[in-house]
Amino acid sequence: MFGKVVIVGVGLIGGSFALGLKAAGAASHIAGLGRSKEALARALELGLIDEACDSPEGALRGADLVLIAAPVAQTAPILASLLPWLEAHTIVTDAGSTKSDVVAAARAVMGERIGQFVPGHPIAGRESNGPDAAIAGLYRGKKTVLTPLPENAQADIDAVAGAWKLCGAIIHILTPGEHDKVFAAVSHLPHLLAFALVDDVAAKPHADLLFQYAASGFRDFTRIAGSSPEMWRDISLANRDALLGELDAYLAQLTQIRGRLVAGDGAGLEAVYANAQRARCAWIEAIEAAEKPQPADQESGK
């Protein structure tokens, strides 16, 4: 499907995208570009990329598709470094976890060439980072949200969607604003809470004792606190307004639960817990149904 693909930031997200395309036989050549020569060398060693480039000029020569897989605050400087070498046919997309700020940055940098930028966000990840964390099946059965712009050609949107589909992803379309409101609630707030809880426990004078007895519940709840602090700093600030709204709502919920604890209101606590349990069970069933692999004859249309 693609001749040359360029990955800017060959870590978990970019590296898994590269492996997904390779597994599908969808790119004849994948080049890597990034801040760390060591990370690029490791990505080359692992076979995530076919070439480690030290300049945008060389990387973008003949490129059909560019994926920016870097912290969202780096979007503007990365695009500015790419723009002088961006060929007319090259499509640029991203994997940023916020979209309104990314679109604003792209518009400011790319100007009349904004049509070449198709914003996206794969809804998949692990708490590990770097090239060694990349896996070919990371996006299989997972959603990728595209937030196309009015200036995008439909063929370019289809090409970006096609690349993610080849990695196994299921495509959804939202506006940038819709995207940021949704993910403030179901992704950005949970990460903030996980980081806050671990930081709180770690700051206690008996932290070693607490961590000694922390078991699977604590591990599962705080798994995402192992994610990149730099990336989540940028996401939190980029989506600050929507995240503050969700945080205020959560604080109000905690205040109500605290009131029930103070009052010894067991029935009230159980009602909250039961409602949460029902909602989570329904969500898990829906997710499992959506991500269930299709039989080969259905996938091929036979």
PDB file of N, CA and C in Angstrom, residues 121-207:
ATOM      1  N   HIS A 121      -5.382   9.165  16.420  1.00  0.00           N
ATOM      2  CA  HIS A 121      -5.035   8.728  17.776  1.00  0.00           C
ATOM      3  C   HIS A 121      -5.376   7.256  17.942  1.00  0.00           C
ATOM      4  N   PRO A 122      -4.384   6.379  17.976  1.00  0.00           N
ATOM      5  CA  PRO A 122      -4.649   4.964  18.233  1.00  0.00           C
ATOM      6  C   PRO A 122      -4.939   4.732  19.718  1.00  0.00           C
ATOM      7  N   ILE A 123      -6.028   4.024  19.995  1.00  0.00           N
ATOM      8  CA  ILE A 123      -6.433   3.795  21.393  1.00  0.00           C
ATOM      9  C   ILE A 123      -5.861   2.466  21.848  1.00  0.00           C
ATOM     10  N   ALA A 124      -4.596   2.454  22.068  1.00  0.00           N
ATOM     11  CA  ALA A 124      -3.905   1.244  22.509  1.00  0.00           C
ATOM     12  C   ALA A 124      -2.591   1.670  23.143  1.00  0.00           C
ATOM     13  N   GLY A 125      -2.070   0.852  24.013  1.00  0.00           N
ATOM     14  CA  GLY A 125      -0.798   1.186  24.642  1.00  0.00           C
ATOM     15  C   GLY A 125      -0.426   0.168  25.696  1.00  0.00           C
ATOM     16  N   ARG A 126       0.739   0.365  26.237  1.00  0.00           N
ATOM     17  CA  ARG A 126       1.242  -0.429  27.350  1.00  0.00           C
ATOM     18  C   ARG A 126       1.959   0.540  28.281  1.00  0.00           C
ATOM     19  N   GLU A 127       2.248   0.062  29.504  1.00  0.00           N
ATOM     20  CA  GLU A 127       2.964   0.955  30.420  1.00  0.00           C
ATOM     21  C   GLU A 127       4.449   1.038  30.100  1.00  0.00           C
ATOM     22  N   SER A 128       4.938   0.157  29.224  1.00  0.00           N
ATOM     23  CA  SER A 128       6.344   0.182  28.829  1.00  0.00           C
ATOM     24  C   SER A 128       6.561   1.187  27.705  1.00  0.00           C
ATOM     25  N   ASN A 129       7.789   1.661  27.596  1.00  0.00           N
ATOM     26  CA  ASN A 129       8.111   2.658  26.587  1.00  0.00           C
ATOM     27  C   ASN A 129       9.342   2.219  25.804  1.00  0.00           C
ATOM     28  N   GLY A 130       9.591   2.903  24.706  1.00  0.00           N
ATOM     29  CA  GLY A 130      10.806   2.665  23.946  1.00  0.00           C
ATOM     30  C   GLY A 130      10.661   1.586  22.893  1.00  0.00           C
ATOM     31  N   PRO A 131      11.654   1.438  22.024  1.00  0.00           N
ATOM     32  CA  PRO A 131      11.598   0.464  20.934  1.00  0.00           C
ATOM     33  C   PRO A 131      11.374  -0.963  21.404  1.00  0.00           C
ATOM     34  N   ASP A 132      11.945  -1.339  22.551  1.00  0.00           N
ATOM     35  CA  ASP A 132      11.798  -2.715  23.024  1.00  0.00           C
ATOM     36  C   ASP A 132      10.371  -3.051  23.425  1.00  0.00           C
ATOM     37  N   ALA A 133       9.538  -2.038  23.651  1.00  0.00           N
ATOM     38  CA  ALA A 133       8.150  -2.284  24.044  1.00  0.00           C
ATOM     39  C   ALA A 133       7.253  -2.547  22.847  1.00  0.00           C
ATOM     40  N   ALA A 134       7.710  -2.249  21.635  1.00  0.00           N
ATOM     41  CA  ALA A 134       6.870  -2.359  20.445  1.00  0.00           C
ATOM     42  C   ALA A 134       6.498  -3.810  20.155  1.00  0.00           C
ATOM     43  N   ILE A 135       5.238  -4.024  19.762  1.00  0.00           N
ATOM     44  CA  ILE A 135       4.762  -5.348  19.368  1.00  0.00           C
ATOM     45  C   ILE A 135       3.881  -5.201  18.122  1.00  0.00           C
ATOM     46  N   ALA A 136       3.923  -6.206  17.256  1.00  0.00           N
ATOM     47  CA  ALA A 136       3.209  -6.125  15.980  1.00  0.00           C
ATOM     48  C   ALA A 136       1.701  -6.091  16.166  1.00  0.00           C
ATOM     49  N   GLY A 137       1.182  -6.753  17.206  1.00  0.00           N
ATOM     50  CA  GLY A 137      -0.265  -6.860  17.375  1.00  0.00           C
ATOM     51  C   GLY A 137      -0.876  -5.835  18.305  1.00  0.00           C
ATOM     52  N   LEU A 138      -0.164  -4.766  18.612  1.00  0.00           N
ATOM     53  CA  LEU A 138      -0.661  -3.802  19.598  1.00  0.00           C
ATOM     54  C   LEU A 138      -2.022  -3.236  19.219  1.00  0.00           C
ATOM     55  N   TYR A 139      -2.269  -3.009  17.931  1.00  0.00           N
ATOM     56  CA  TYR A 139      -3.492  -2.327  17.502  1.00  0.00           C
ATOM     57  C   TYR A 139      -4.585  -3.281  17.046  1.00  0.00           C
ATOM     58  N   ARG A 140      -4.317  -4.579  17.100  1.00  0.00           N
ATOM     59  CA  ARG A 140      -5.277  -5.548  16.590  1.00  0.00           C
ATOM     60  C   ARG A 140      -6.553  -5.538  17.430  1.00  0.00           C
ATOM     61  N   GLY A 141      -7.668  -5.227  16.777  1.00  0.00           N
ATOM     62  CA  GLY A 141      -8.952  -5.182  17.467  1.00  0.00           C
ATOM     63  C   GLY A 141      -9.179  -3.938  18.293  1.00  0.00           C
ATOM     64  N   LYS A 142      -8.238  -2.990  18.255  1.00  0.00           N
ATOM     65  CA  LYS A 142      -8.354  -1.751  19.035  1.00  0.00           C
ATOM     66  C   LYS A 142      -8.829  -0.600  18.135  1.00  0.00           C
ATOM     67  N   LYS A 143      -9.421   0.399  18.749  1.00  0.00           N
ATOM     68  CA  LYS A 143      -9.908   1.547  17.998  1.00  0.00           C
ATOM     69  C   LYS A 143      -8.756   2.506  17.655  1.00  0.00           C
ATOM     70  N   THR A 144      -8.846   3.107  16.486  1.00  0.00           N
ATOM     71  CA  THR A 144      -8.038   4.279  16.155  1.00  0.00           C
ATOM     72  C   THR A 144      -9.005   5.377  15.743  1.00  0.00           C
ATOM     73  N   VAL A 145      -8.913   6.516  16.402  1.00  0.00           N
ATOM     74  CA  VAL A 145      -9.792   7.642  16.109  1.00  0.00           C
ATOM     75  C   VAL A 145      -9.083   8.591  15.146  1.00  0.00           C
ATOM     76  N   LEU A 146      -9.739   8.912  14.055  1.00  0.00           N
ATOM     77  CA  LEU A 146      -9.271   9.964  13.157  1.00  0.00           C
ATOM     78  C   LEU A 146     -10.154  11.186  13.350  1.00  0.00           C
ATOM     79  N   THR A 147      -9.532  12.358  13.298  1.00  0.00           N
ATOM     80  CA  THR A 147     -10.286  13.612  13.412  1.00  0.00           C
ATOM     81  C   THR A 147      -9.986  14.453  12.173  1.00  0.00           C
ATOM     82  N   PRO A 148     -10.523  14.059  11.022  1.00  0.00           N
ATOM     83  CA  PRO A 148     -10.169  14.719   9.766  1.00  0.00           C
ATOM     84  C   PRO A 148     -10.510  16.205   9.752  1.00  0.00           C
ATOM     85  N   LEU A 149      -9.776  16.930   8.939  1.00  0.00           N
ATOM     86  CA  LEU A 149      -9.966  18.368   8.787  1.00  0.00           C
ATOM     87  C   LEU A 149     -10.726  18.654   7.498  1.00  0.00           C
ATOM     88  N   PRO A 150     -11.427  19.786   7.408  1.00  0.00           N
ATOM     89  CA  PRO A 150     -12.145  20.123   6.170  1.00  0.00           C
ATOM     90  C   PRO A 150     -11.222  20.175   4.956  1.00  0.00           C
ATOM     91  N   GLU A 151      -9.955  20.478   5.183  1.00  0.00           N
ATOM     92  CA  GLU A 151      -9.006  20.604   4.072  1.00  0.00           C
ATOM     93  C   GLU A 151      -8.458  19.260   3.589  1.00  0.00           C
ATOM     94  N   ASN A 152      -8.698  18.197   4.328  1.00  0.00           N
ATOM     95  CA  ASN A 152      -8.159  16.889   3.945  1.00  0.00           C
ATOM     96  C   ASN A 152      -8.873  16.327   2.723  1.00  0.00           C
ATOM     97  N   ALA A 153      -8.108  15.792   1.773  1.00  0.00           N
ATOM     98  CA  ALA A 153      -8.697  15.052   0.661  1.00  0.00           C
ATOM     99  C   ALA A 153      -9.186  13.700   1.178  1.00  0.00           C
ATOM    100  N   GLN A 154     -10.320  13.249   0.659  1.00  0.00           N
ATOM    101  CA  GLN A 154     -10.861  11.978   1.115  1.00  0.00           C
ATOM    102  C   GLN A 154      -9.885  10.839   0.858  1.00  0.00           C
ATOM    103  N   ALA A 155      -9.149  10.928  -0.233  1.00  0.00           N
ATOM    104  CA  ALA A 155      -8.176   9.873  -0.534  1.00  0.00           C
ATOM    105  C   ALA A 155      -7.095   9.794   0.535  1.00  0.00           C
ATOM    106  N   ASP A 156      -6.696  10.950   1.082  1.00  0.00           N
ATOM    107  CA  ASP A 156      -5.675  10.958   2.137  1.00  0.00           C
ATOM    108  C   ASP A 156      -6.232  10.395   3.441  1.00  0.00           C
ATOM    109  N   ILE A 157      -7.477  10.742   3.758  1.00  0.00           N
ATOM    110  CA  ILE A 157      -8.116  10.176   4.949  1.00  0.00           C
ATOM    111  C   ILE A 157      -8.205   8.659   4.814  1.00  0.00           C
ATOM    112  N   ASP A 158      -8.605   8.217   3.638  1.00  0.00           N
ATOM    113  CA  ASP A 158      -8.722   6.780   3.398  1.00  0.00           C
ATOM    114  C   ASP A 158      -7.366   6.082   3.503  1.00  0.00           C
ATOM    115  N   ALA A 159      -6.307   6.754   3.045  1.00  0.00           N
ATOM    116  CA  ALA A 159      -4.977   6.150   3.107  1.00  0.00           C
ATOM    117  C   ALA A 159      -4.522   5.977   4.554  1.00  0.00           C
ATOM    118  N   VAL A 160      -4.753   6.999   5.386  1.00  0.00           N
ATOM    119  CA  VAL A 160      -4.379   6.896   6.803  1.00  0.00           C
ATOM    120  C   VAL A 160      -5.221   5.830   7.493  1.00  0.00           C
ATOM    121  N   ALA A 161      -6.524   5.840   7.223  1.00  0.00           N
ATOM    122  CA  ALA A 161      -7.391   4.810   7.795  1.00  0.00           C
ATOM    123  C   ALA A 161      -6.940   3.424   7.348  1.00  0.00           C
ATOM    124  N   GLY A 162      -6.557   3.312   6.075  1.00  0.00           N
ATOM    125  CA  GLY A 162      -6.115   2.029   5.555  1.00  0.00           C
ATOM    126  C   GLY A 162      -4.865   1.525   6.241  1.00  0.00           C
ATOM    127  N   ALA A 163      -3.939   2.436   6.547  1.00  0.00           N
ATOM    128  CA  ALA A 163      -2.706   2.036   7.235  1.00  0.00           C
ATOM    129  C   ALA A 163      -3.020   1.458   8.606  1.00  0.00           C
ATOM    130  N   TRP A 164      -3.915   2.115   9.347  1.00  0.00           N
ATOM    131  CA  TRP A 164      -4.266   1.612  10.675  1.00  0.00           C
ATOM    132  C   TRP A 164      -5.042   0.308  10.584  1.00  0.00           C
ATOM    133  N   LYS A 165      -5.909   0.188   9.565  1.00  0.00           N
ATOM    134  CA  LYS A 165      -6.651  -1.063   9.385  1.00  0.00           C
ATOM    135  C   LYS A 165      -5.700  -2.223   9.108  1.00  0.00           C
ATOM    136  N   LEU A 166      -4.649  -1.962   8.344  1.00  0.00           N
ATOM    137  CA  LEU A 166      -3.667  -2.999   8.058  1.00  0.00           C
ATOM    138  C   LEU A 166      -2.948  -3.458   9.330  1.00  0.00           C
ATOM    139  N   CYS A 167      -2.897  -2.584  10.328  1.00  0.00           N
ATOM    140  CA  CYS A 167      -2.328  -2.951  11.634  1.00  0.00           C
ATOM    141  C   CYS A 167      -3.358  -3.637  12.521  1.00  0.00           C
ATOM    142  N   GLY A 168      -4.587  -3.784  12.023  1.00  0.00           N
ATOM    143  CA  GLY A 168      -5.629  -4.476  12.770  1.00  0.00           C
ATOM    144  C   GLY A 168      -6.602  -3.572  13.493  1.00  0.00           C
ATOM    145  N   ALA A 169      -6.471  -2.255  13.323  1.00  0.00           N
ATOM    146  CA  ALA A 169      -7.294  -1.314  14.081  1.00  0.00           C
ATOM    147  C   ALA A 169      -8.682  -1.140  13.475  1.00  0.00           C
ATOM    148  N   ILE A 170      -9.606  -0.699  14.319  1.00  0.00           N
ATOM    149  CA  ILE A 170     -10.976  -0.383  13.925  1.00  0.00           C
ATOM    150  C   ILE A 170     -11.105   1.143  13.910  1.00  0.00           C
ATOM    151  N   ILE A 171     -11.508   1.718  12.798  1.00  0.00           N
ATOM    152  CA  ILE A 171     -11.482   3.166  12.628  1.00  0.00           C
ATOM    153  C   ILE A 171     -12.772   3.814  13.128  1.00  0.00           C
ATOM    154  N   HIS A 172     -12.612   4.877  13.918  1.00  0.00           N
ATOM    155  CA  HIS A 172     -13.717   5.730  14.351  1.00  0.00           C
ATOM    156  C   HIS A 172     -13.392   7.172  13.969  1.00  0.00           C
ATOM    157  N   ILE A 173     -14.434   7.950  13.717  1.00  0.00           N
ATOM    158  CA  ILE A 173     -14.263   9.350  13.323  1.00  0.00           C
ATOM    159  C   ILE A 173     -14.917  10.257  14.354  1.00  0.00           C
ATOM    160  N   LEU A 174     -14.167  11.239  14.862  1.00  0.00           N
ATOM    161  CA  LEU A 174     -14.688  12.273  15.755  1.00  0.00           C
ATOM    162  C   LEU A 174     -14.140  13.621  15.309  1.00  0.00           C
ATOM    163  N   THR A 175     -14.734  14.699  15.820  1.00  0.00           N
ATOM    164  CA  THR A 175     -14.105  16.007  15.663  1.00  0.00           C
ATOM    165  C   THR A 175     -13.016  16.133  16.729  1.00  0.00           C
ATOM    166  N   PRO A 176     -12.056  17.031  16.541  1.00  0.00           N
ATOM    167  CA  PRO A 176     -11.034  17.211  17.580  1.00  0.00           C
ATOM    168  C   PRO A 176     -11.623  17.539  18.947  1.00  0.00           C
ATOM    169  N   GLY A 177     -12.640  18.396  18.976  1.00  0.00           N
ATOM    170  CA  GLY A 177     -13.243  18.759  20.256  1.00  0.00           C
ATOM    171  C   GLY A 177     -13.948  17.594  20.923  1.00  0.00           C
ATOM    172  N   GLU A 178     -14.701  16.813  20.134  1.00  0.00           N
ATOM    173  CA  GLU A 178     -15.360  15.632  20.682  1.00  0.00           C
ATOM    174  C   GLU A 178     -14.327  14.661  21.244  1.00  0.00           C
ATOM    175  N   HIS A 179     -13.272  14.465  20.501  1.00  0.00           N
ATOM    176  CA  HIS A 179     -12.209  13.555  20.939  1.00  0.00           C
ATOM    177  C   HIS A 179     -11.669  13.960  22.306  1.00  0.00           C
ATOM    178  N   ASP A 180     -11.340  15.218  22.467  1.00  0.00           N
ATOM    179  CA  ASP A 180     -10.692  15.659  23.701  1.00  0.00           C
ATOM    180  C   ASP A 180     -11.622  15.563  24.906  1.00  0.00           C
ATOM    181  N   LYS A 181     -12.920  15.819  24.707  1.00  0.00           N
ATOM    182  CA  LYS A 181     -13.869  15.686  25.812  1.00  0.00           C
ATOM    183  C   LYS A 181     -14.012  14.229  26.238  1.00  0.00           C
ATOM    184  N   VAL A 182     -14.102  13.346  25.263  1.00  0.00           N
ATOM    185  CA  VAL A 182     -14.257  11.922  25.565  1.00  0.00           C
ATOM    186  C   VAL A 182     -13.045  11.395  26.318  1.00  0.00           C
ATOM    187  N   PHE A 183     -11.853  11.705  25.828  1.00  0.00           N
ATOM    188  CA  PHE A 183     -10.660  11.090  26.408  1.00  0.00           C
ATOM    189  C   PHE A 183     -10.208  11.767  27.699  1.00  0.00           C
ATOM    190  N   ALA A 184     -10.698  12.983  27.949  1.00  0.00           N
ATOM    191  CA  ALA A 184     -10.470  13.564  29.273  1.00  0.00           C
ATOM    192  C   ALA A 184     -11.112  12.696  30.344  1.00  0.00           C
ATOM    193  N   ALA A 185     -12.285  12.126  30.020  1.00  0.00           N
ATOM    194  CA  ALA A 185     -13.027  11.335  31.000  1.00  0.00           C
ATOM    195  C   ALA A 185     -12.489   9.919  31.143  1.00  0.00           C
ATOM    196  N   VAL A 186     -12.182   9.268  30.021  1.00  0.00           N
ATOM    197  CA  VAL A 186     -11.914   7.827  30.091  1.00  0.00           C
ATOM    198  C   VAL A 186     -10.434   7.471  29.962  1.00  0.00           C
ATOM    199  N   SER A 187      -9.584   8.453  29.733  1.00  0.00           N
ATOM    200  CA  SER A 187      -8.151   8.165  29.629  1.00  0.00           C
ATOM    201  C   SER A 187      -7.302   9.128  30.447  1.00  0.00           C
ATOM    202  N   HIS A 188      -7.488  10.413  30.236  1.00  0.00           N
ATOM    203  CA  HIS A 188      -6.610  11.382  30.872  1.00  0.00           C
ATOM    204  C   HIS A 188      -6.847  11.449  32.380  1.00  0.00           C
ATOM    205  N   LEU A 189      -8.117  11.448  32.810  1.00  0.00           N
ATOM    206  CA  LEU A 189      -8.402  11.439  34.252  1.00  0.00           C
ATOM    207  C   LEU A 189      -7.883  10.168  34.926  1.00  0.00           C
ATOM    208  N   PRO A 190      -8.130   8.967  34.387  1.00  0.00           N
ATOM    209  CA  PRO A 190      -7.571   7.770  35.026  1.00  0.00           C
ATOM    210  C   PRO A 190      -6.055   7.807  35.165  1.00  0.00           C
ATOM    211  N   HIS A 191      -5.349   8.321  34.160  1.00  0.00           N
ATOM    212  CA  HIS A 191      -3.896   8.428  34.288  1.00  0.00           C
ATOM    213  C   HIS A 191      -3.513   9.396  35.410  1.00  0.00           C
ATOM    214  N   LEU A 192      -4.202  10.531  35.465  1.00  0.00           N
ATOM    215  CA  LEU A 192      -3.931  11.499  36.535  1.00  0.00           C
ATOM    216  C   LEU A 192      -4.136  10.847  37.899  1.00  0.00           C
ATOM    217  N   LEU A 193      -5.223  10.086  38.061  1.00  0.00           N
ATOM    218  CA  LEU A 193      -5.516   9.449  39.343  1.00  0.00           C
ATOM    219  C   LEU A 193      -4.468   8.408  39.700  1.00  0.00           C
ATOM    220  N   ALA A 194      -4.035   7.628  38.722  1.00  0.00           N
ATOM    221  CA  ALA A 194      -3.033   6.599  38.997  1.00  0.00           C
ATOM    222  C   ALA A 194      -1.709   7.226  39.421  1.00  0.00           C
ATOM    223  N   PHE A 195      -1.278   8.245  38.686  1.00  0.00           N
ATOM    224  CA  PHE A 195      -0.044   8.938  39.061  1.00  0.00           C
ATOM    225  C   PHE A 195      -0.167   9.542  40.464  1.00  0.00           C
ATOM    226  N   ALA A 196      -1.315  10.168  40.749  1.00  0.00           N
ATOM    227  CA  ALA A 196      -1.505  10.821  42.043  1.00  0.00           C
ATOM    228  C   ALA A 196      -1.484   9.819  43.189  1.00  0.00           C
ATOM    229  N   LEU A 197      -2.121   8.658  42.998  1.00  0.00           N
ATOM    230  CA  LEU A 197      -2.163   7.665  44.066  1.00  0.00           C
ATOM    231  C   LEU A 197      -0.775   7.117  44.373  1.00  0.00           C
ATOM    232  N   VAL A 198      -0.026   6.748  43.344  1.00  0.00           N
ATOM    233  CA  VAL A 198       1.314   6.204  43.579  1.00  0.00           C
ATOM    234  C   VAL A 198       2.220   7.266  44.200  1.00  0.00           C
ATOM    235  N   ASP A 199       2.107   8.501  43.718  1.00  0.00           N
ATOM    236  CA  ASP A 199       2.921   9.582  44.282  1.00  0.00           C
ATOM    237  C   ASP A 199       2.571   9.805  45.749  1.00  0.00           C
ATOM    238  N   ASP A 200       1.295   9.712  46.094  1.00  0.00           N
ATOM    239  CA  ASP A 200       0.856   9.895  47.478  1.00  0.00           C
ATOM    240  C   ASP A 200       1.414   8.795  48.383  1.00  0.00           C
ATOM    241  N   VAL A 201       1.313   7.547  47.923  1.00  0.00           N
ATOM    242  CA  VAL A 201       1.828   6.431  48.721  1.00  0.00           C
ATOM    243  C   VAL A 201       3.345   6.538  48.865  1.00  0.00           C
ATOM    244  N   ALA A 202       4.022   6.882  47.777  1.00  0.00           N
ATOM    245  CA  ALA A 202       5.486   6.966  47.802  1.00  0.00           C
ATOM    246  C   ALA A 202       5.985   8.057  48.736  1.00  0.00           C
ATOM    247  N   ALA A 203       5.157   9.087  48.975  1.00  0.00           N
ATOM    248  CA  ALA A 203       5.564  10.200  49.832  1.00  0.00           C
ATOM    249  C   ALA A 203       5.345   9.926  51.319  1.00  0.00           C
ATOM    250  N   LYS A 204       4.669   8.851  51.650  1.00  0.00           N
ATOM    251  CA  LYS A 204       4.397   8.564  53.059  1.00  0.00           C
ATOM    252  C   LYS A 204       5.664   8.042  53.742  1.00  0.00           C
ATOM    253  N   PRO A 205       5.846   8.321  55.038  1.00  0.00           N
ATOM    254  CA  PRO A 205       7.069   7.894  55.730  1.00  0.00           C
ATOM    255  C   PRO A 205       7.221   6.378  55.803  1.00  0.00           C
ATOM    256  N   HIS A 206       6.125   5.637  55.710  1.00  0.00           N
ATOM    257  CA  HIS A 206       6.185   4.180  55.755  1.00  0.00           C
ATOM    258  C   HIS A 206       5.888   3.584  54.373  1.00  0.00           C
ATOM    259  N   ALA A 207       6.326   4.291  53.313  1.00  0.00           N
ATOM    260  CA  ALA A 207       6.042   3.861  51.940  1.00  0.00           C
ATOM    261  C   ALA A 207       6.552   2.450  51.659  1.00  0.00           C
TER     262      ALA A 207
END
